[in-house]
PDB file of C-alpha atoms in Angstrom:
ATOM      1  CA  MET A   2      76.524 -41.319 -60.665  1.00  0.00           C
ATOM      2  CA  SER A   3      80.105 -40.823 -59.613  1.00  0.00           C
ATOM      3  CA  ASN A   4      82.797 -42.299 -61.803  1.00  0.00           C
ATOM      4  CA  THR A   5      85.188 -43.318 -59.070  1.00  0.00           C
ATOM      5  CA  ILE A   6      88.124 -45.262 -60.458  1.00  0.00           C
ATOM      6  CA  TYR A   7      90.217 -47.437 -58.196  1.00  0.00           C
ATOM      7  CA  ILE A   8      93.723 -48.727 -58.675  1.00  0.00           C
ATOM      8  CA  GLY A   9      94.311 -52.363 -57.838  1.00  0.00           C
ATOM      9  CA  TYR A  10      97.734 -53.503 -56.628  1.00  0.00           C
ATOM     10  CA  TYR A  11      98.530 -57.208 -56.847  1.00  0.00           C
ATOM     11  CA  PHE A  12     101.272 -58.164 -54.376  1.00  0.00           C
ATOM     12  CA  LYS A  13     103.088 -61.497 -54.459  1.00  0.00           C
ATOM     13  CA  VAL A  14     104.706 -62.195 -51.102  1.00  0.00           C
ATOM     14  CA  GLN A  15     107.148 -64.860 -49.867  1.00  0.00           C
ATOM     15  CA  PRO A  16     106.914 -66.048 -47.177  1.00  0.00           C
ATOM     16  CA  LEU A  17     103.282 -65.022 -46.678  1.00  0.00           C
ATOM     17  CA  GLN A  18     103.288 -64.453 -42.916  1.00  0.00           C
ATOM     18  CA  PRO A  19     103.839 -62.215 -41.127  1.00  0.00           C
ATOM     19  CA  ALA A  20     104.599 -60.182 -44.253  1.00  0.00           C
ATOM     20  CA  VAL A  21     100.986 -59.966 -45.472  1.00  0.00           C
ATOM     21  CA  GLU A  22      99.800 -58.681 -42.071  1.00  0.00           C
ATOM     22  CA  ILE A  23     102.496 -56.019 -41.972  1.00  0.00           C
ATOM     23  CA  LEU A  24     101.973 -55.067 -45.621  1.00  0.00           C
ATOM     24  CA  ILE A  25      98.210 -54.574 -45.131  1.00  0.00           C
ATOM     25  CA  ALA A  26      98.805 -52.435 -42.033  1.00  0.00           C
ATOM     26  CA  GLU A  27     101.311 -50.203 -43.838  1.00  0.00           C
ATOM     27  CA  LEU A  28      99.121 -49.926 -46.947  1.00  0.00           C
ATOM     28  CA  GLY A  29      96.196 -48.943 -44.716  1.00  0.00           C
ATOM     29  CA  TYR A  30      98.233 -46.068 -43.311  1.00  0.00           C
ATOM     30  CA  ALA A  31      99.117 -45.011 -46.862  1.00  0.00           C
ATOM     31  CA  GLY A  32      95.453 -44.714 -47.844  1.00  0.00           C
ATOM     32  CA  PHE A  33      94.541 -48.095 -49.327  1.00  0.00           C
ATOM     33  CA  GLU A  34      91.008 -48.921 -48.236  1.00  0.00           C
ATOM     34  CA  SER A  35      90.206 -52.481 -49.249  1.00  0.00           C
ATOM     35  CA  PHE A  36      92.211 -55.697 -49.184  1.00  0.00           C
ATOM     36  CA  VAL A  37      91.752 -59.277 -50.348  1.00  0.00           C
ATOM     37  CA  GLU A  38      94.251 -61.878 -49.214  1.00  0.00           C
ATOM     38  CA  THR A  39      95.157 -64.308 -52.011  1.00  0.00           C
ATOM     39  CA  GLU A  40      97.105 -67.546 -52.225  1.00  0.00           C
ATOM     40  CA  GLU A  41     100.132 -65.575 -53.433  1.00  0.00           C
ATOM     41  CA  GLY A  42      99.837 -62.495 -51.217  1.00  0.00           C
ATOM     42  CA  VAL A  43      97.297 -59.683 -51.166  1.00  0.00           C
ATOM     43  CA  THR A  44      95.349 -57.460 -53.537  1.00  0.00           C
ATOM     44  CA  ALA A  45      94.902 -53.868 -52.338  1.00  0.00           C
ATOM     45  CA  TYR A  46      92.679 -51.105 -53.696  1.00  0.00           C
ATOM     46  CA  ILE A  47      92.924 -47.325 -53.471  1.00  0.00           C
ATOM     47  CA  GLN A  48      90.838 -44.580 -55.060  1.00  0.00           C
ATOM     48  CA  LYS A  49      92.702 -43.084 -57.989  1.00  0.00           C
ATOM     49  CA  GLU A  50      92.177 -39.564 -56.660  1.00  0.00           C
ATOM     50  CA  GLU A  51      93.979 -40.614 -53.455  1.00  0.00           C
ATOM     51  CA  TRP A  52      96.835 -42.216 -55.405  1.00  0.00           C
ATOM     52  CA  SER A  53     100.222 -40.739 -56.291  1.00  0.00           C
ATOM     53  CA  GLU A  54     103.327 -42.119 -57.948  1.00  0.00           C
ATOM     54  CA  THR A  55     105.065 -42.064 -54.553  1.00  0.00           C
ATOM     55  CA  ILE A  56     102.268 -43.959 -52.744  1.00  0.00           C
ATOM     56  CA  LEU A  57     104.552 -46.887 -51.917  1.00  0.00           C
ATOM     57  CA  ASP A  58     107.603 -44.839 -50.875  1.00  0.00           C
ATOM     58  CA  ASP A  59     106.813 -45.194 -47.159  1.00  0.00           C
ATOM     59  CA  ILE A  60     105.919 -48.898 -47.284  1.00  0.00           C
ATOM     60  CA  GLN A  61     108.951 -50.084 -45.356  1.00  0.00           C
ATOM     61  CA  ILE A  62     108.367 -53.808 -45.726  1.00  0.00           C
ATOM     62  CA  LEU A  63     108.991 -53.510 -49.473  1.00  0.00           C
ATOM     63  CA  ASN A  64     112.628 -52.778 -48.591  1.00  0.00           C
ATOM     64  CA  SER A  65     112.972 -55.623 -46.107  1.00  0.00           C
ATOM     65  CA  ASN A  66     115.533 -58.355 -46.740  1.00  0.00           C
ATOM     66  CA  GLU A  67     113.334 -60.866 -44.891  1.00  0.00           C
ATOM     67  CA  PHE A  68     110.669 -61.094 -47.594  1.00  0.00           C
ATOM     68  CA  GLU A  69     110.415 -61.210 -51.349  1.00  0.00           C
ATOM     69  CA  ILE A  70     107.614 -58.912 -52.509  1.00  0.00           C
ATOM     70  CA  SER A  71     106.743 -58.080 -56.087  1.00  0.00           C
ATOM     71  CA  PHE A  72     103.689 -56.281 -57.431  1.00  0.00           C
ATOM     72  CA  SER A  73     101.806 -55.017 -60.441  1.00  0.00           C
ATOM     73  CA  PHE A  74      98.921 -52.548 -60.609  1.00  0.00           C
ATOM     74  CA  GLU A  75      96.143 -51.408 -62.911  1.00  0.00           C
ATOM     75  CA  ASP A  76      93.125 -49.128 -63.038  1.00  0.00           C
ATOM     76  CA  ILE A  77      89.900 -50.843 -61.991  1.00  0.00           C
ATOM     77  CA  GLU A  78      86.780 -49.209 -63.374  1.00  0.00           C
ATOM     78  CA  GLN A  79      83.486 -49.764 -61.613  1.00  0.00           C
ATOM     79  CA  THR A  80      82.062 -51.649 -64.557  1.00  0.00           C
ATOM     80  CA  ASN A  81      84.444 -54.563 -64.102  1.00  0.00           C
ATOM     81  CA  TRP A  82      84.493 -54.522 -60.288  1.00  0.00           C
ATOM     82  CA  ASN A  83      82.079 -57.450 -60.157  1.00  0.00           C
ATOM     83  CA  GLU A  84      84.519 -59.467 -62.231  1.00  0.00           C
ATOM     84  CA  GLU A  85      87.323 -58.557 -59.805  1.00  0.00           C
ATOM     85  CA  TRP A  86      85.276 -59.724 -56.843  1.00  0.00           C
ATOM     86  CA  GLU A  87      84.193 -62.948 -58.478  1.00  0.00           C
ATOM     87  CA  LYS A  88      87.899 -63.732 -58.947  1.00  0.00           C
ATOM     88  CA  ASN A  89      88.837 -62.889 -55.360  1.00  0.00           C
ATOM     89  CA  PHE A  90      85.770 -62.914 -53.117  1.00  0.00           C
ATOM     90  CA  THR A  91      85.327 -65.980 -50.924  1.00  0.00           C
ATOM     91  CA  PRO A  92      82.533 -66.272 -48.349  1.00  0.00           C
ATOM     92  CA  ILE A  93      83.423 -65.677 -44.709  1.00  0.00           C
ATOM     93  CA  VAL A  94      81.903 -66.868 -41.452  1.00  0.00           C
ATOM     94  CA  VAL A  95      82.257 -64.831 -38.253  1.00  0.00           C
ATOM     95  CA  ASP A  96      82.166 -66.740 -34.948  1.00  0.00           C
ATOM     96  CA  GLU A  97      80.220 -69.583 -36.606  1.00  0.00           C
ATOM     97  CA  LYS A  98      77.118 -67.353 -36.439  1.00  0.00           C
ATOM     98  CA  CYS A  99      77.192 -64.934 -39.362  1.00  0.00           C
ATOM     99  CA  SER A 100      78.115 -65.547 -42.977  1.00  0.00           C
ATOM    100  CA  VAL A 101      78.838 -62.877 -45.570  1.00  0.00           C
ATOM    101  CA  ARG A 102      78.739 -64.157 -49.127  1.00  0.00           C
ATOM    102  CA  ALA A 103      77.983 -63.231 -52.705  1.00  0.00           C
ATOM    103  CA  PRO A 104      74.863 -64.474 -54.528  1.00  0.00           C
ATOM    104  CA  PHE A 105      76.917 -67.059 -56.437  1.00  0.00           C
ATOM    105  CA  HIS A 106      78.098 -68.796 -53.236  1.00  0.00           C
ATOM    106  CA  ASP A 107      76.323 -71.759 -51.645  1.00  0.00           C
ATOM    107  CA  LYS A 108      74.114 -71.035 -48.642  1.00  0.00           C
ATOM    108  CA  PRO A 109      75.920 -71.914 -45.395  1.00  0.00           C
ATOM    109  CA  ASN A 110      74.387 -73.186 -42.186  1.00  0.00           C
ATOM    110  CA  THR A 111      74.622 -70.026 -40.067  1.00  0.00           C
ATOM    111  CA  GLU A 112      72.086 -68.145 -37.973  1.00  0.00           C
ATOM    112  CA  TYR A 113      72.631 -64.951 -39.973  1.00  0.00           C
ATOM    113  CA  ASP A 114      73.288 -65.152 -43.708  1.00  0.00           C
ATOM    114  CA  ILE A 115      74.097 -61.873 -45.465  1.00  0.00           C
ATOM    115  CA  ILE A 116      74.238 -61.766 -49.252  1.00  0.00           C
ATOM    116  CA  ILE A 117      76.090 -58.858 -50.814  1.00  0.00           C
ATOM    117  CA  GLU A 118      77.234 -57.853 -54.264  1.00  0.00           C
ATOM    118  CA  PRO A 119      80.256 -55.907 -53.080  1.00  0.00           C
ATOM    119  CA  LYS A 120      81.310 -54.080 -56.258  1.00  0.00           C
ATOM    120  CA  MET A 121      83.781 -51.370 -55.165  1.00  0.00           C
ATOM    121  CA  SER A 122      82.214 -50.794 -51.764  1.00  0.00           C
ATOM    122  CA  PHE A 123      84.241 -51.345 -48.634  1.00  0.00           C
ATOM    123  CA  GLY A 124      82.817 -53.749 -46.092  1.00  0.00           C
ATOM    124  CA  THR A 125      82.703 -57.344 -47.216  1.00  0.00           C
ATOM    125  CA  GLY A 126      83.599 -58.712 -43.820  1.00  0.00           C
ATOM    126  CA  HIS A 127      87.064 -59.715 -45.012  1.00  0.00           C
ATOM    127  CA  HIS A 128      88.698 -56.635 -43.604  1.00  0.00           C
ATOM    128  CA  GLU A 129      89.563 -56.879 -39.920  1.00  0.00           C
ATOM    129  CA  THR A 130      87.573 -53.784 -38.956  1.00  0.00           C
ATOM    130  CA  THR A 131      84.341 -55.035 -40.540  1.00  0.00           C
ATOM    131  CA  HIS A 132      84.921 -58.475 -39.033  1.00  0.00           C
ATOM    132  CA  MET A 133      85.232 -56.988 -35.528  1.00  0.00           C
ATOM    133  CA  MET A 134      82.171 -54.777 -35.988  1.00  0.00           C
ATOM    134  CA  ILE A 135      80.187 -57.872 -36.964  1.00  0.00           C
ATOM    135  CA  GLN A 136      81.392 -59.473 -33.732  1.00  0.00           C
ATOM    136  CA  TYR A 137      80.165 -56.495 -31.715  1.00  0.00           C
ATOM    137  CA  ILE A 138      76.741 -56.639 -33.347  1.00  0.00           C
ATOM    138  CA  LEU A 139      76.504 -60.386 -32.756  1.00  0.00           C
ATOM    139  CA  ASN A 140      77.427 -60.017 -29.086  1.00  0.00           C
ATOM    140  CA  ASN A 141      75.181 -57.091 -28.137  1.00  0.00           C
ATOM    141  CA  ASP A 142      71.439 -56.547 -27.817  1.00  0.00           C
ATOM    142  CA  PHE A 143      70.028 -54.752 -30.870  1.00  0.00           C
ATOM    143  CA  LYS A 144      66.330 -55.599 -30.469  1.00  0.00           C
ATOM    144  CA  ASP A 145      64.190 -52.513 -31.142  1.00  0.00           C
ATOM    145  CA  LYS A 146      67.288 -50.274 -30.978  1.00  0.00           C
ATOM    146  CA  SER A 147      67.552 -47.294 -33.313  1.00  0.00           C
ATOM    147  CA  VAL A 148      70.874 -47.562 -35.162  1.00  0.00           C
ATOM    148  CA  LEU A 149      73.167 -45.427 -37.307  1.00  0.00           C
ATOM    149  CA  ASP A 150      75.679 -47.157 -39.606  1.00  0.00           C
ATOM    150  CA  MET A 151      78.041 -44.303 -40.505  1.00  0.00           C
ATOM    151  CA  GLY A 152      80.246 -44.942 -43.525  1.00  0.00           C
ATOM    152  CA  CYS A 153      78.130 -47.964 -44.393  1.00  0.00           C
ATOM    153  CA  GLY A 154      80.077 -49.193 -47.458  1.00  0.00           C
ATOM    154  CA  THR A 155      78.135 -52.256 -48.611  1.00  0.00           C
ATOM    155  CA  GLY A 156      75.528 -51.851 -45.850  1.00  0.00           C
ATOM    156  CA  VAL A 157      76.574 -55.166 -44.291  1.00  0.00           C
ATOM    157  CA  LEU A 158      76.585 -53.850 -40.704  1.00  0.00           C
ATOM    158  CA  ALA A 159      73.192 -52.174 -41.055  1.00  0.00           C
ATOM    159  CA  ILE A 160      71.793 -55.380 -42.565  1.00  0.00           C
ATOM    160  CA  LEU A 161      73.094 -57.483 -39.668  1.00  0.00           C
ATOM    161  CA  ALA A 162      71.711 -54.946 -37.169  1.00  0.00           C
ATOM    162  CA  GLU A 163      68.245 -55.393 -38.686  1.00  0.00           C
ATOM    163  CA  MET A 164      68.639 -59.174 -38.604  1.00  0.00           C
ATOM    164  CA  LYS A 165      69.368 -58.750 -34.875  1.00  0.00           C
ATOM    165  CA  GLY A 166      66.089 -56.866 -34.411  1.00  0.00           C
ATOM    166  CA  ALA A 167      67.166 -53.222 -34.707  1.00  0.00           C
ATOM    167  CA  LYS A 168      64.771 -50.600 -36.062  1.00  0.00           C
ATOM    168  CA  PRO A 169      64.777 -47.979 -37.437  1.00  0.00           C
ATOM    169  CA  ILE A 170      68.253 -47.899 -39.015  1.00  0.00           C
ATOM    170  CA  ASP A 171      70.005 -45.179 -41.017  1.00  0.00           C
ATOM    171  CA  ALA A 172      72.920 -46.204 -43.248  1.00  0.00           C
ATOM    172  CA  ILE A 173      74.991 -43.266 -44.502  1.00  0.00           C
ATOM    173  CA  ASP A 174      77.926 -43.031 -46.908  1.00  0.00           C
ATOM    174  CA  TYR A 175      79.336 -40.041 -48.792  1.00  0.00           C
ATOM    175  CA  ASP A 176      80.451 -42.199 -51.734  1.00  0.00           C
ATOM    176  CA  ASN A 177      77.787 -42.471 -54.432  1.00  0.00           C
ATOM    177  CA  TRP A 178      78.851 -45.989 -55.389  1.00  0.00           C
ATOM    178  CA  CYS A 179      78.563 -47.162 -51.756  1.00  0.00           C
ATOM    179  CA  TYR A 180      75.154 -45.484 -51.492  1.00  0.00           C
ATOM    180  CA  LEU A 181      73.848 -47.277 -54.587  1.00  0.00           C
ATOM    181  CA  ASN A 182      75.446 -50.578 -53.553  1.00  0.00           C
ATOM    182  CA  SER A 183      73.918 -50.364 -50.059  1.00  0.00           C
ATOM    183  CA  LEU A 184      70.479 -49.764 -51.592  1.00  0.00           C
ATOM    184  CA  GLU A 185      70.918 -52.926 -53.677  1.00  0.00           C
ATOM    185  CA  ASN A 186      72.135 -55.013 -50.751  1.00  0.00           C
ATOM    186  CA  VAL A 187      69.385 -53.802 -48.403  1.00  0.00           C
ATOM    187  CA  GLU A 188      66.818 -54.905 -50.976  1.00  0.00           C
ATOM    188  CA  ARG A 189      68.660 -58.165 -51.663  1.00  0.00           C
ATOM    189  CA  ASN A 190      68.450 -59.115 -47.976  1.00  0.00           C
ATOM    190  CA  ASN A 191      64.758 -58.150 -47.714  1.00  0.00           C
ATOM    191  CA  CYS A 192      65.396 -55.475 -45.108  1.00  0.00           C
ATOM    192  CA  GLU A 193      62.424 -53.301 -44.198  1.00  0.00           C
ATOM    193  CA  HIS A 194      63.763 -50.894 -41.577  1.00  0.00           C
ATOM    194  CA  ILE A 195      66.913 -49.448 -43.204  1.00  0.00           C
ATOM    195  CA  THR A 196      67.034 -45.989 -44.783  1.00  0.00           C
ATOM    196  CA  VAL A 197      70.129 -45.488 -46.957  1.00  0.00           C
ATOM    197  CA  LEU A 198      71.342 -41.895 -47.280  1.00  0.00           C
ATOM    198  CA  GLU A 199      74.099 -40.319 -49.368  1.00  0.00           C
ATOM    199  CA  GLY A 200      76.162 -37.758 -47.476  1.00  0.00           C
ATOM    200  CA  ASP A 201      78.271 -37.167 -44.375  1.00  0.00           C
ATOM    201  CA  ALA A 202      77.830 -36.245 -40.715  1.00  0.00           C
ATOM    202  CA  SER A 203      76.032 -33.036 -41.683  1.00  0.00           C
ATOM    203  CA  LEU A 204      72.955 -35.260 -42.198  1.00  0.00           C
ATOM    204  CA  LEU A 205      72.813 -36.017 -38.460  1.00  0.00           C
ATOM    205  CA  VAL A 206      71.102 -32.784 -37.372  1.00  0.00           C
ATOM    206  CA  ASP A 207      68.076 -33.589 -35.150  1.00  0.00           C
ATOM    207  CA  LYS A 208      68.722 -37.341 -35.455  1.00  0.00           C
ATOM    208  CA  HIS A 209      68.770 -39.635 -32.410  1.00  0.00           C
ATOM    209  CA  TYR A 210      70.050 -43.201 -32.049  1.00  0.00           C
ATOM    210  CA  ASP A 211      70.497 -45.858 -29.384  1.00  0.00           C
ATOM    211  CA  VAL A 212      73.525 -47.331 -31.180  1.00  0.00           C
ATOM    212  CA  ILE A 213      76.009 -45.639 -33.519  1.00  0.00           C
ATOM    213  CA  ILE A 214      78.359 -47.768 -35.624  1.00  0.00           C
ATOM    214  CA  ALA A 215      81.208 -45.871 -37.297  1.00  0.00           C
ATOM    215  CA  ASN A 216      83.814 -47.886 -39.194  1.00  0.00           C
ATOM    216  CA  ILE A 217      85.676 -45.143 -41.044  1.00  0.00           C
ATOM    217  CA  ASN A 218      89.160 -43.857 -40.201  1.00  0.00           C
ATOM    218  CA  ARG A 219      90.793 -42.069 -37.317  1.00  0.00           C
ATOM    219  CA  ASN A 220      90.769 -38.545 -38.710  1.00  0.00           C
ATOM    220  CA  ILE A 221      87.123 -38.581 -39.774  1.00  0.00           C
ATOM    221  CA  LEU A 222      86.100 -40.131 -36.451  1.00  0.00           C
ATOM    222  CA  LEU A 223      87.936 -37.426 -34.490  1.00  0.00           C
ATOM    223  CA  ASN A 224      86.464 -34.707 -36.687  1.00  0.00           C
ATOM    224  CA  ASP A 225      82.867 -35.950 -36.447  1.00  0.00           C
ATOM    225  CA  LEU A 226      82.778 -37.344 -32.915  1.00  0.00           C
ATOM    226  CA  ASP A 227      80.919 -34.344 -31.501  1.00  0.00           C
ATOM    227  CA  LYS A 228      78.172 -34.871 -34.091  1.00  0.00           C
ATOM    228  CA  TYR A 229      77.862 -38.534 -33.117  1.00  0.00           C
ATOM    229  CA  VAL A 230      77.667 -37.675 -29.426  1.00  0.00           C
ATOM    230  CA  ALA A 231      74.989 -35.050 -30.081  1.00  0.00           C
ATOM    231  CA  CYS A 232      72.645 -37.667 -31.516  1.00  0.00           C
ATOM    232  CA  LEU A 233      73.467 -40.585 -29.199  1.00  0.00           C
ATOM    233  CA  ASN A 234      70.612 -41.329 -26.805  1.00  0.00           C
ATOM    234  CA  LYS A 235      71.131 -41.675 -23.042  1.00  0.00           C
ATOM    235  CA  ASN A 236      72.548 -45.104 -22.179  1.00  0.00           C
ATOM    236  CA  GLY A 237      73.618 -45.362 -25.802  1.00  0.00           C
ATOM    237  CA  MET A 238      76.422 -47.396 -27.368  1.00  0.00           C
ATOM    238  CA  LEU A 239      79.092 -46.126 -29.749  1.00  0.00           C
ATOM    239  CA  LEU A 240      81.093 -48.678 -31.770  1.00  0.00           C
ATOM    240  CA  LEU A 241      84.212 -47.348 -33.492  1.00  0.00           C
ATOM    241  CA  SER A 242      86.679 -48.982 -35.862  1.00  0.00           C
ATOM    242  CA  GLY A 243      88.841 -48.250 -38.878  1.00  0.00           C
ATOM    243  CA  PHE A 244      92.114 -47.533 -37.073  1.00  0.00           C
ATOM    244  CA  TYR A 245      95.098 -49.135 -35.391  1.00  0.00           C
ATOM    245  CA  LYS A 246      96.044 -50.024 -31.825  1.00  0.00           C
ATOM    246  CA  ASP A 247      98.370 -47.009 -31.648  1.00  0.00           C
ATOM    247  CA  ASP A 248      95.372 -44.727 -32.277  1.00  0.00           C
ATOM    248  CA  ILE A 249      93.454 -45.848 -29.172  1.00  0.00           C
ATOM    249  CA  PRO A 250      94.814 -43.181 -26.745  1.00  0.00           C
ATOM    250  CA  VAL A 251      93.827 -40.195 -28.879  1.00  0.00           C
ATOM    251  CA  LEU A 252      90.370 -41.608 -29.653  1.00  0.00           C
ATOM    252  CA  GLU A 253      89.715 -42.618 -26.061  1.00  0.00           C
ATOM    253  CA  ALA A 254      90.787 -39.181 -24.832  1.00  0.00           C
ATOM    254  CA  GLU A 255      88.419 -37.470 -27.254  1.00  0.00           C
ATOM    255  CA  CYS A 256      85.561 -39.772 -26.271  1.00  0.00           C
ATOM    256  CA  ASN A 257      86.247 -39.166 -22.568  1.00  0.00           C
ATOM    257  CA  LYS A 258      85.800 -35.434 -23.175  1.00  0.00           C
ATOM    258  CA  HIS A 259      82.259 -36.271 -24.226  1.00  0.00           C
ATOM    259  CA  MET A 260      81.615 -38.452 -21.164  1.00  0.00           C
ATOM    260  CA  LEU A 261      81.932 -41.693 -23.125  1.00  0.00           C
ATOM    261  CA  LYS A 262      83.528 -44.637 -21.323  1.00  0.00           C
ATOM    262  CA  LEU A 263      85.574 -47.312 -23.116  1.00  0.00           C
ATOM    263  CA  VAL A 264      84.228 -50.700 -21.987  1.00  0.00           C
ATOM    264  CA  GLU A 265      85.610 -53.184 -24.530  1.00  0.00           C
ATOM    265  CA  THR A 266      88.419 -53.452 -27.079  1.00  0.00           C
ATOM    266  CA  LEU A 267      88.785 -55.944 -29.903  1.00  0.00           C
ATOM    267  CA  GLU A 268      92.036 -56.395 -31.839  1.00  0.00           C
ATOM    268  CA  LYS A 269      92.771 -58.237 -35.073  1.00  0.00           C
ATOM    269  CA  ASN A 270      96.039 -57.947 -37.017  1.00  0.00           C
ATOM    270  CA  HIS A 271      96.961 -54.513 -35.580  1.00  0.00           C
ATOM    271  CA  TRP A 272      93.457 -53.142 -36.273  1.00  0.00           C
ATOM    272  CA  VAL A 273      91.133 -52.425 -33.349  1.00  0.00           C
ATOM    273  CA  ALA A 274      87.458 -51.820 -32.605  1.00  0.00           C
ATOM    274  CA  LEU A 275      86.231 -49.979 -29.512  1.00  0.00           C
ATOM    275  CA  LYS A 276      82.937 -50.077 -27.615  1.00  0.00           C
ATOM    276  CA  PHE A 277      81.932 -46.955 -25.686  1.00  0.00           C
ATOM    277  CA  LEU A 278      78.916 -46.312 -23.453  1.00  0.00           C
ATOM    278  CA  ASN A 279      77.589 -42.936 -22.323  1.00  0.00           C
TER     279      ASN A 279
END
């Protein structure tokens, strides 16, 4: 098992808005991959191997006179990640239809109730990109559709796709911790049609899907788009997120090269999600 260590940054922010929104956007550009908004500000996590002592040098809001921002940071080992989440993780509800919660939360009255033990995996629903991808799944027909959840994190999107009637489903992540966490969460939600795989887009040879969900980041999406297109069935749907509004032109241009048409855009706090059809 991989021994990925994350670094947790605890930011105290005054006033909270719009500073927290801006701070999360800038941290996302710098390589931070998971965020939890708190009563005092935001907690942000980055893999230690992606971290450097100058990681915050380009975070311009830290130098702003409009806000008071202080922070501390520490290494977060996987073994105490559950403890971190129990301190910070609150259940969410998307469009009054889908809840994402931990086992220790009360069961809400929603049509779709997803229980995850997030550990260090990305994809609790709190992040804007996951939230928008959940919205796409809720608002589109998944019955009997074959689905790929690329960069599955906790497996939450694959789990919701099955709840919406999709089958079969492949959930892929290159991170060993995400792979193991997705296996746990798939079992926890009694899913029967999800295959969890550890790896990257090289696993997609000879695969075919009606719907491809890829919530990763701009550079990986651009690099792997041809592999997604190669396994997307005719009249298929490609859902992309993990990037900012400013990234839309380059992604749309690349998708247009592959005869994919942008039909819908969602936006939340500078992050966007795109729906393409072929």
